[in-house]
């Protein structure tokens, strides 16, 4: 019982962190049809900035999170204008190569600037203690990660389903040319959703730093995980991404707890099975 | 009346063939010249040159599915690793240390891996296809890591001692025999592949890359053709893996890694997809560059590869070979 509960809590926290980071990737992939392998690099940049702000400058955790999100978006804007603009609508192979190139560059530069060691982000005392549920205790940080995931899911749902921007976004996803003809400024929609995606990646990178530690190879190590989540969930779908994160987080965590010697064997086996059964993702729409 | 006609057509057929074979002969001569130049210029670095030859086979095999069939994959090292482990396991566990037997088993293992991953990868398109290919190489990596009784796990499969080639040429400390063995293998594979990509089957693959729907409407089986090409590609990658196992006498888990798959794709695109020459040029350039730069600093190497990739995508989307060939073709047209 103890084991099942700790597996469940860890799986939930892990799944939620995955969700916060990869939902941005899912939205941009559904919207701009860009296979963005550099998404994890933005999460990593967020983690580095937060670590620098909280540990070296001694700022409060909340401030560090805000600085990380804003800083990552500021870094991402020129990259989007100079590089991503050129690969919208390009063949997949081109997009893969360009974004792997960006990832490699970010890894190399991060290692040069911050060194190869693991970076910690000091969390406030409230998040370090554990919360008692009566029959057992849970690390407060896990609960915080879960709460962040839920908040992001609700916030995005509200943004996309209930606001004017969401209407324009959905119209552009469905048919960009028609939306543009009806007066939607698709370029602004693209730029705004790219910024939101990058900001969420940075936020997830900071919040999830306890589960996915920040180090130079972060971008490469978890790149595959984020891609897998998006493709299992179906690009552009929030419920799909949420379901995929919880499912894959559950499988991965259970495998690690019960059969650690198998590594990620079950994770990838599940991925192959799910993608073969649902080639367009759990919530993917027919083309 | 009829006699001269048939004679004419026969002679024109042979001259046709000669014209078609001429680029192949030139290609083989260029590879052989480059190989001899490498042997004379870097006699102490033959191990690296043999490694380049083995990776060149992997990149050639990737070119078959990515360049000719248009299947984007980031998991091609699974086929290379299958060949390497196939050759290594028969040598270590079954005592078959004849290099040709090892090569044969490597090719068979690679072809089987190609069949399996072809069937799985071709089930999806676009991003899910990419993810499937990544999942396959990771799964193969985990299996090889877990089955350490057979594969040596993370320590690598050591103790491969291939016999002398034809019982005459021992695999020496300087790697001369391995180098010659590798180059001869590369040339043979190159000649065979040139025939395959020009055959009706190869043309069908190119047709599928351009418009799968139309090929299906013409009555050809799209998936069947692609799986066949995947098996051929697996055999070539398996030959590369076996060559690597024979020459280094050890098989490591890195031969099944995602990194190797991604690097192979980078080499292919650097050289240019859809032409076997591009694969060779890309491999040679990348590996040589890597050897020089990564000796200085491995992290700068990563930054440079990244910048190189971005530059290739932006300024030379056809790759080195494609850009040079287009430039020459343009000059020819202008002068004509």
XYZ file of C-alpha atoms in Angstrom:
623
model
C 0.000 0.000 0.000
C 2.815 2.363 0.949
C 4.609 1.570 -2.308
C 1.490 2.004 -4.411
C 0.819 5.381 -2.853
C 4.340 6.656 -3.325
C 4.354 5.384 -6.903
C 1.059 7.169 -7.515
C 2.259 10.473 -6.035
C 5.574 10.360 -7.872
C 3.908 9.372 -11.128
C 1.409 12.202 -10.764
C 4.129 14.759 -10.024
C 6.327 13.488 -12.849
C 3.412 13.433 -15.272
C 2.412 16.978 -14.345
C 5.954 18.292 -14.841
C 6.067 16.551 -18.215
C 2.725 18.135 -19.027
C 3.796 21.682 -18.144
C 6.911 21.406 -20.286
C 5.512 19.577 -23.273
C 2.101 21.236 -23.627
C 3.825 24.208 -25.230
C 5.463 21.878 -27.719
C 2.113 20.259 -28.420
C 0.432 23.609 -29.078
C 3.165 24.900 -31.396
C 3.315 21.593 -33.204
C -0.418 21.543 -33.741
C -0.421 25.195 -34.761
C 2.748 25.732 -36.765
C 3.465 22.125 -37.764
C 7.055 22.487 -36.613
C 8.785 19.428 -35.202
C 10.623 21.426 -32.559
C 13.323 19.247 -31.031
C 14.778 22.312 -29.298
C 11.836 22.638 -26.907
C 13.731 20.944 -24.088
C 16.550 23.420 -24.636
C 14.201 26.250 -23.659
C 13.196 24.401 -20.496
C 16.885 24.006 -19.744
C 17.555 27.720 -20.311
C 14.750 28.491 -17.857
C 16.303 26.176 -15.283
C 19.715 27.798 -15.666
C 18.345 31.330 -15.350
C 16.330 30.411 -12.243
C 19.335 28.711 -10.712
C 21.480 31.772 -11.387
C 18.863 34.151 -9.997
C 18.018 32.148 -6.884
C 21.414 30.777 -5.981
C 23.943 33.325 -7.182
C 21.878 36.503 -6.837
C 19.966 35.265 -3.786
C 16.515 36.256 -5.059
C 13.295 34.716 -3.752
C 11.969 31.582 -5.492
C 8.928 33.357 -6.918
C 11.065 36.096 -8.412
C 13.447 33.524 -9.844
C 10.562 31.752 -11.586
C 9.305 34.995 -13.111
C 12.800 36.042 -14.240
C 13.365 32.590 -15.755
C 10.126 32.692 -17.752
C 10.629 36.273 -18.985
C 14.325 35.723 -19.679
C 13.718 32.569 -21.687
C 11.055 34.284 -23.779
C 13.460 37.172 -24.431
C 16.133 34.699 -25.552
C 13.648 32.808 -27.704
C 12.305 35.831 -29.625
C 15.398 36.436 -31.789
C 15.770 32.681 -32.335
C 12.184 32.516 -33.557
C 12.587 35.522 -35.856
C 15.925 34.454 -37.338
C 15.676 30.665 -37.499
C 12.179 29.253 -36.910
C 10.545 31.662 -39.406
C 12.518 29.974 -42.152
C 11.364 26.440 -41.428
C 7.606 26.965 -41.107
C 6.094 24.687 -43.732
C 9.451 23.124 -44.616
C 9.791 19.330 -44.911
C 10.069 17.444 -41.636
C 13.704 16.468 -42.152
C 14.703 20.129 -42.491
C 12.865 21.014 -39.288
C 14.433 18.125 -37.393
C 17.916 19.132 -38.490
C 17.518 22.823 -37.774
C 16.102 22.230 -34.296
C 18.683 19.554 -33.427
C 21.297 22.093 -34.514
C 19.799 24.683 -32.156
C 19.752 22.111 -29.342
C 23.423 21.234 -29.849
C 24.381 24.914 -29.846
C 22.432 25.578 -26.630
C 24.071 22.586 -24.922
C 27.542 23.680 -25.990
C 26.987 27.286 -24.902
C 25.349 26.330 -21.589
C 28.286 24.104 -20.787
C 30.748 26.838 -21.692
C 28.990 29.490 -19.594
C 27.789 27.468 -16.583
C 30.124 24.469 -16.564
C 29.250 20.783 -16.771
C 27.993 20.418 -13.181
C 24.434 19.868 -12.063
C 22.652 23.108 -11.086
C 20.261 23.230 -8.164
C 17.503 25.743 -7.675
C 17.084 26.397 -3.937
C 13.399 26.098 -3.054
C 11.832 28.041 -0.167
C 11.494 26.376 3.228
C 7.737 25.849 2.817
C 8.338 23.560 -0.143
C 11.132 21.611 1.539
C 9.064 20.227 4.373
C 6.638 17.394 4.019
C 2.882 17.505 4.313
C 1.139 15.015 6.524
C -1.923 13.271 5.183
C -2.666 11.541 8.477
C -1.476 8.075 7.505
C 1.644 9.150 5.616
C 3.595 12.220 4.533
C 4.266 13.645 1.104
C 7.041 16.021 0.038
C 5.490 19.446 -0.357
C 7.431 19.997 -3.562
C 5.615 17.119 -5.237
C 2.271 18.658 -4.308
C 3.497 22.010 -5.625
C 4.431 20.439 -8.966
C 1.030 18.752 -9.209
C -0.740 22.019 -8.378
C 1.295 23.850 -11.023
C 0.353 21.265 -13.605
C -3.327 21.561 -12.790
C -3.133 25.351 -12.843
C -1.460 25.328 -16.256
C -4.021 22.894 -17.646
C -6.932 24.983 -16.378
C -5.338 28.243 -17.483
C -4.683 26.959 -20.985
C -8.150 25.503 -21.240
C -9.605 28.902 -20.287
C -7.297 30.723 -22.708
C -8.118 28.500 -25.649
C -11.799 27.826 -25.060
C -13.025 31.047 -23.476
C -11.069 34.043 -24.790
C -10.982 35.939 -28.085
C -7.353 34.968 -28.516
C -8.311 31.313 -28.139
C -10.913 31.633 -30.883
C -8.310 33.114 -33.229
C -5.827 30.432 -32.239
C -8.254 27.608 -32.937
C -9.256 29.187 -36.243
C -5.602 29.428 -37.274
C -4.959 25.821 -36.294
C -7.882 24.642 -38.391
C -7.163 26.691 -41.486
C -4.495 29.364 -41.418
C -5.229 30.779 -44.863
C -8.963 31.124 -44.220
C -8.358 32.652 -40.783
C -5.993 35.197 -42.347
C -8.573 36.022 -45.008
C -11.120 36.714 -42.254
C -8.809 39.242 -40.635
C -6.974 37.197 -38.010
C -3.380 38.392 -37.802
C -1.901 34.901 -37.981
C 1.674 36.161 -37.600
C 0.808 37.661 -34.230
C -1.048 34.478 -33.244
C 2.038 32.463 -34.167
C 4.402 34.752 -32.277
C 2.169 34.864 -29.171
C 1.699 31.118 -29.019
C 5.412 30.552 -29.540
C 6.095 32.900 -26.620
C 3.519 31.127 -24.438
C 5.003 27.750 -25.384
C 8.542 28.820 -24.543
C 7.411 30.475 -21.317
C 5.624 27.299 -20.224
C 8.704 25.251 -21.082
C 10.835 27.522 -18.900
C 8.259 27.373 -16.094
C 8.189 23.590 -16.284
C 11.955 23.440 -16.355
C 12.129 25.426 -13.099
C 9.275 23.692 -11.291
C 10.433 20.260 -12.383
C 14.107 20.805 -11.569
C 13.815 18.401 -8.612
C 12.615 15.597 -10.879
C 14.497 16.454 -14.074
C 17.800 17.909 -12.815
C 19.263 20.836 -14.766
C 22.566 20.026 -16.495
C 23.988 20.721 -19.959
C 22.711 17.506 -21.536
C 19.162 18.113 -20.210
C 18.052 19.292 -23.648
C 19.162 16.090 -25.325
C 18.246 13.658 -22.536
C 14.596 14.663 -22.238
C 14.077 15.781 -25.838
C 12.837 12.337 -26.729
C 10.511 12.171 -23.717
C 8.803 15.449 -24.639
C 8.436 14.415 -28.279
C 7.007 11.079 -27.220
C 4.422 12.754 -24.975
C 3.279 15.041 -27.766
C 3.048 12.313 -30.348
C 1.264 9.916 -27.989
C -1.172 12.625 -26.933
C -1.786 13.969 -30.408
C -0.333 17.342 -31.421
C -2.393 20.350 -30.369
C -4.681 18.612 -27.921
C -4.616 19.593 -24.231
C -6.641 16.634 -22.891
C -4.608 14.294 -25.089
C -1.334 15.665 -23.767
C -2.606 15.450 -20.174
C -3.691 11.836 -20.654
C -0.398 10.944 -22.347
C 1.660 12.577 -19.566
C -0.211 10.780 -16.796
C -0.133 7.449 -18.630
C 3.543 7.594 -19.604
C 4.556 9.142 -16.270
C 2.743 6.279 -14.562
C 4.384 3.594 -16.710
C 7.846 5.089 -16.356
C 7.613 5.606 -12.593
C 6.126 2.152 -11.971
C 8.847 0.546 -14.064
C 11.554 2.418 -12.164
C 10.117 1.469 -8.778
C 9.382 -2.191 -9.409
C 11.989 -3.197 -12.017
C 14.757 -0.600 -11.966
C 17.164 -2.928 -13.785
C 15.045 -2.699 -16.936
C 15.601 1.064 -17.180
C 13.279 2.654 -19.696
C 12.416 -0.602 -21.434
C 8.711 -0.551 -20.527
C 8.417 3.137 -21.289
C 9.537 2.679 -24.887
C 7.613 -0.564 -25.307
C 4.461 1.276 -24.261
C 5.282 4.100 -26.660
C 5.608 1.706 -29.595
C 2.373 -0.050 -28.664
C 0.400 3.180 -28.251
C 1.715 4.807 -31.424
C 1.023 1.636 -33.420
C -2.531 1.478 -32.069
C -3.216 5.210 -32.351
C -1.003 6.523 -35.163
C -2.411 10.034 -34.736
C -2.146 10.068 -30.955
C -4.686 9.413 -28.212
C -6.695 12.516 -29.069
C -5.461 13.075 -32.605
C -7.871 14.142 -35.272
C -8.040 12.613 -38.730
C -6.352 14.754 -41.358
C 15.970 -5.946 -93.163
C 15.560 -7.491 -89.798
C 19.160 -8.504 -89.300
C 20.744 -5.024 -89.270
C 17.987 -3.684 -87.001
C 18.527 -6.287 -84.345
C 22.265 -5.742 -84.631
C 21.775 -1.991 -84.233
C 19.606 -2.334 -81.187
C 22.017 -4.825 -79.658
C 24.993 -2.531 -80.147
C 23.068 0.486 -78.906
C 22.025 -1.511 -75.837
C 25.634 -2.322 -74.992
C 26.744 1.273 -75.559
C 23.808 2.418 -73.409
C 25.023 0.157 -70.720
C 28.527 1.446 -71.051
C 27.342 5.025 -70.702
C 25.312 4.098 -67.662
C 28.180 2.224 -66.054
C 30.749 4.943 -66.632
C 29.851 7.034 -63.543
C 30.005 3.857 -61.443
C 33.496 3.040 -62.669
C 34.577 6.614 -61.945
C 32.968 6.398 -58.512
C 34.772 3.167 -57.663
C 38.071 4.631 -58.863
C 37.541 7.758 -56.752
C 36.777 5.691 -53.641
C 39.823 3.491 -54.266
C 42.036 6.541 -54.854
C 40.791 8.194 -51.678
C 41.362 4.962 -49.757
C 44.947 4.626 -51.035
C 45.619 8.294 -50.305
C 44.312 7.794 -46.762
C 46.515 4.739 -46.323
C 49.628 6.592 -47.464
C 48.928 9.882 -45.682
C 47.755 8.522 -42.293
C 49.473 5.148 -41.851
C 49.197 5.493 -38.054
C 45.528 6.354 -38.076
C 44.102 3.385 -39.969
C 41.757 2.557 -37.069
C 39.998 5.884 -37.566
C 39.844 5.336 -41.327
C 38.299 1.884 -40.815
C 35.775 3.396 -38.393
C 34.913 5.985 -41.058
C 34.383 3.158 -43.566
C 32.020 1.337 -41.193
C 30.046 4.515 -40.473
C 29.962 5.239 -44.213
C 28.091 1.943 -44.658
C 25.586 3.053 -41.985
C 25.071 6.411 -43.691
C 24.695 4.740 -47.112
C 22.024 2.513 -45.628
C 20.271 5.504 -44.057
C 20.368 7.214 -47.452
C 18.418 4.280 -48.905
C 15.423 4.870 -46.610
C 15.678 8.629 -46.008
C 17.096 9.859 -49.294
C 15.395 7.466 -51.693
C 12.169 6.594 -49.835
C 11.646 9.783 -47.831
C 11.261 8.040 -44.464
C 12.666 10.303 -41.726
C 14.230 8.139 -39.040
C 16.254 8.884 -35.941
C 16.732 5.231 -35.054
C 18.927 3.818 -37.758
C 21.705 2.824 -35.376
C 19.440 -0.062 -34.290
C 20.265 -1.795 -37.596
C 23.977 -0.995 -37.324
C 24.076 -2.272 -33.735
C 22.181 -5.426 -34.700
C 24.860 -6.190 -37.288
C 27.656 -5.471 -34.820
C 26.124 -7.640 -32.086
C 25.183 -10.352 -34.605
C 28.787 -10.624 -35.781
C 30.167 -10.343 -32.253
C 27.830 -12.916 -30.706
C 28.510 -15.633 -33.298
C 32.229 -15.044 -32.789
C 32.214 -15.047 -28.977
C 29.448 -17.517 -28.147
C 29.494 -19.869 -31.147
C 33.175 -19.748 -32.045
C 32.577 -18.680 -35.650
C 35.565 -16.435 -36.017
C 35.963 -16.516 -39.773
C 35.616 -12.860 -40.817
C 33.351 -13.735 -43.757
C 31.049 -15.804 -41.562
C 30.914 -12.939 -39.065
C 30.159 -10.510 -41.863
C 27.434 -12.827 -43.151
C 25.768 -13.106 -39.760
C 26.076 -9.354 -39.302
C 24.292 -8.796 -42.603
C 21.542 -11.282 -41.683
C 21.073 -9.728 -38.237
C 20.954 -6.277 -39.797
C 18.408 -7.377 -42.406
C 16.197 -8.923 -39.696
C 16.430 -5.749 -37.623
C 15.574 -3.819 -40.785
C 12.514 -5.992 -41.331
C 11.261 -5.489 -37.773
C 11.915 -1.770 -37.592
C 10.602 -1.256 -41.118
C 7.310 -2.927 -40.261
C 6.976 -0.865 -37.057
C 8.208 2.493 -38.349
C 6.090 2.418 -41.503
C 2.900 2.121 -39.485
C 2.844 5.856 -38.851
C 3.734 9.060 -40.690
C 5.246 12.365 -39.705
C 6.041 12.981 -36.059
C 4.722 9.622 -34.780
C 7.010 7.918 -37.317
C 9.983 9.801 -35.958
C 8.994 8.894 -32.406
C 8.602 5.222 -33.328
C 12.096 5.146 -34.808
C 13.513 6.777 -31.666
C 11.618 4.325 -29.456
C 13.029 1.377 -31.425
C 16.638 2.409 -30.978
C 16.096 3.062 -27.261
C 14.325 -0.274 -26.853
C 17.167 -2.086 -28.619
C 19.624 -0.286 -26.360
C 17.742 -1.377 -23.213
C 17.458 -4.971 -24.447
C 21.196 -5.154 -25.186
C 21.918 -3.637 -21.791
C 19.652 -6.126 -20.011
C 20.759 -9.255 -21.877
C 24.283 -8.857 -20.547
C 24.873 -12.629 -20.648
C 24.861 -12.400 -24.430
C 25.985 -8.874 -25.096
C 28.262 -8.058 -22.174
C 25.871 -5.273 -21.120
C 27.410 -1.887 -20.454
C 30.939 -3.345 -20.381
C 30.650 -4.182 -24.057
C 31.100 -7.492 -25.830
C 34.820 -8.162 -25.712
C 36.977 -11.080 -26.797
C 36.157 -11.050 -30.503
C 39.199 -12.494 -32.280
C 38.556 -12.852 -36.003
C 40.659 -15.374 -37.954
C 42.958 -14.326 -40.756
C 41.252 -13.366 -44.030
C 41.508 -16.403 -46.389
C 43.788 -17.873 -43.694
C 46.564 -15.612 -44.966
C 46.150 -12.048 -43.726
C 46.046 -11.699 -39.937
C 44.218 -8.731 -38.387
C 47.326 -6.865 -37.279
C 47.941 -4.270 -34.602
C 48.103 -1.415 -37.143
C 44.743 -2.352 -38.623
C 46.055 -2.734 -42.182
C 44.091 -5.910 -42.912
C 40.930 -4.465 -41.358
C 41.313 -1.330 -43.445
C 41.717 -3.180 -46.747
C 38.868 -5.530 -45.782
C 36.651 -2.524 -45.047
C 37.476 -0.642 -48.230
C 36.853 -3.702 -50.425
C 33.540 -4.231 -48.623
C 32.591 -0.577 -49.107
C 33.358 -0.692 -52.830
C 31.371 -3.909 -53.309
C 28.383 -2.498 -51.417
C 28.622 0.745 -53.353
C 28.533 -1.040 -56.724
C 25.568 -3.210 -55.671
C 23.650 -0.224 -54.309
C 24.234 1.799 -57.472
C 22.565 -1.029 -59.396
C 19.696 -1.268 -56.902
C 18.848 2.431 -56.839
C 18.811 2.531 -60.652
C 16.710 -0.588 -61.029
C 12.926 -0.377 -61.538
C 12.615 -1.170 -57.824
C 14.795 1.837 -56.945
C 12.746 4.042 -59.252
C 9.574 2.835 -57.547
C 11.041 3.910 -54.192
C 11.767 7.383 -55.549
C 8.247 7.538 -56.891
C 6.902 6.703 -53.435
C 8.961 9.501 -51.915
C 7.479 11.979 -54.351
C 3.854 10.838 -54.309
C 2.837 7.679 -52.442
C -0.833 8.088 -53.360
C -0.141 8.069 -57.079
C 2.155 5.044 -56.806
C -0.622 3.218 -54.994
C -3.068 4.211 -57.714
C -0.650 2.777 -60.280
C -1.056 -0.570 -58.588
C 2.195 -0.899 -56.636
C 2.269 -1.795 -52.970
C 3.696 1.200 -51.118
C 4.382 -0.408 -47.765
C 5.642 -3.653 -49.291
C 8.193 -1.776 -51.387
C 9.329 0.328 -48.453
C 9.728 -2.707 -46.191
C 11.836 -4.378 -48.895
C 14.042 -1.303 -49.074
C 14.249 -1.298 -45.279
C 15.517 -4.897 -45.340
C 18.180 -4.005 -47.936
C 19.103 -0.984 -45.865
C 19.315 -3.198 -42.777
C 21.675 -5.586 -44.579
C 23.972 -2.692 -45.524
C 23.909 -1.222 -42.006
C 24.524 -4.725 -40.630
C 27.585 -5.055 -42.867
C 28.845 -1.764 -41.419
C 28.218 -2.984 -37.876
C 29.974 -6.289 -38.571
C 32.951 -4.434 -40.039
C 33.110 -2.328 -36.891
C 32.979 -5.453 -34.693
C 35.694 -7.199 -36.740
C 38.037 -4.217 -36.854
C 37.711 -2.984 -33.239
C 37.206 -6.529 -31.834
C 34.709 -5.158 -29.315
C 31.034 -4.150 -29.525
C 29.807 -1.421 -27.196
C 26.323 -0.196 -26.329
C 27.151 3.062 -28.101
C 26.641 1.247 -31.419
C 22.919 1.106 -30.531
C 22.623 4.686 -29.355
C 20.305 7.496 -30.296
C 23.377 9.720 -30.627
C 24.836 7.538 -33.377
C 21.495 7.596 -35.218
C 21.308 11.376 -35.015
C 24.931 11.745 -36.093
C 24.346 9.468 -39.084
C 21.433 11.664 -40.135
C 23.585 14.767 -39.756
C 26.325 13.204 -41.905
C 23.809 12.249 -44.579
C 22.292 15.707 -44.761
C 25.693 17.369 -44.653
C 26.712 15.357 -47.726
C 23.339 15.488 -49.422
C 20.420 13.036 -49.479
C 19.318 10.956 -52.409
C 22.740 10.264 -53.909
C 25.146 7.650 -52.642
C 28.093 10.010 -53.204
C 26.574 12.525 -50.804
C 26.467 9.916 -48.049
C 30.163 9.111 -48.540
C 31.278 12.736 -48.695
C 29.178 13.669 -45.656
C 30.604 10.827 -43.565
C 34.188 11.613 -44.485
C 33.805 15.349 -43.825
C 31.947 14.921 -40.536
C 34.179 12.221 -39.064
C 37.386 13.978 -40.039
C 36.085 17.256 -38.657
C 34.976 15.522 -35.464
C 38.387 13.935 -34.988
C 40.152 17.277 -35.318
C 37.779 19.432 -33.249
C 36.725 17.030 -30.507
C 40.372 16.340 -29.728
C 40.504 19.992 -28.670
C 37.221 20.251 -26.702
C 34.190 17.956 -26.877
C 31.723 20.682 -25.911
C 32.937 23.130 -28.517
C 32.504 20.255 -30.917
C 28.796 20.106 -30.067
C 28.382 23.863 -30.585
C 30.168 23.663 -33.925
C 28.072 20.722 -35.113
C 24.958 22.665 -34.158
C 26.086 25.768 -36.021
C 27.120 23.615 -38.980
C 23.676 22.005 -39.103
C 21.887 25.344 -39.014
C 24.204 26.662 -41.741
C 23.572 23.617 -43.947
C 19.800 23.936 -43.564
C 19.868 27.654 -44.349
C 22.504 27.908 -47.072
C 23.036 24.461 -48.620
C 19.814 22.470 -48.212
C 21.029 20.003 -50.849
C 24.153 19.197 -48.868
C 27.768 19.453 -49.971
C 27.502 17.036 -52.892
C 24.135 18.360 -54.058
C 25.335 21.967 -53.989
C 28.555 21.191 -55.845
C 26.729 19.026 -58.399
C 24.114 21.750 -58.962
C 26.878 24.315 -59.425
C 28.634 22.157 -62.025
C 25.366 21.420 -63.808
C 24.604 25.143 -63.918
C 28.034 25.905 -65.392
C 27.647 23.190 -67.992
C 24.269 24.569 -69.025
C 25.616 28.100 -69.269
C 28.609 27.100 -71.372
C 26.481 24.929 -73.649
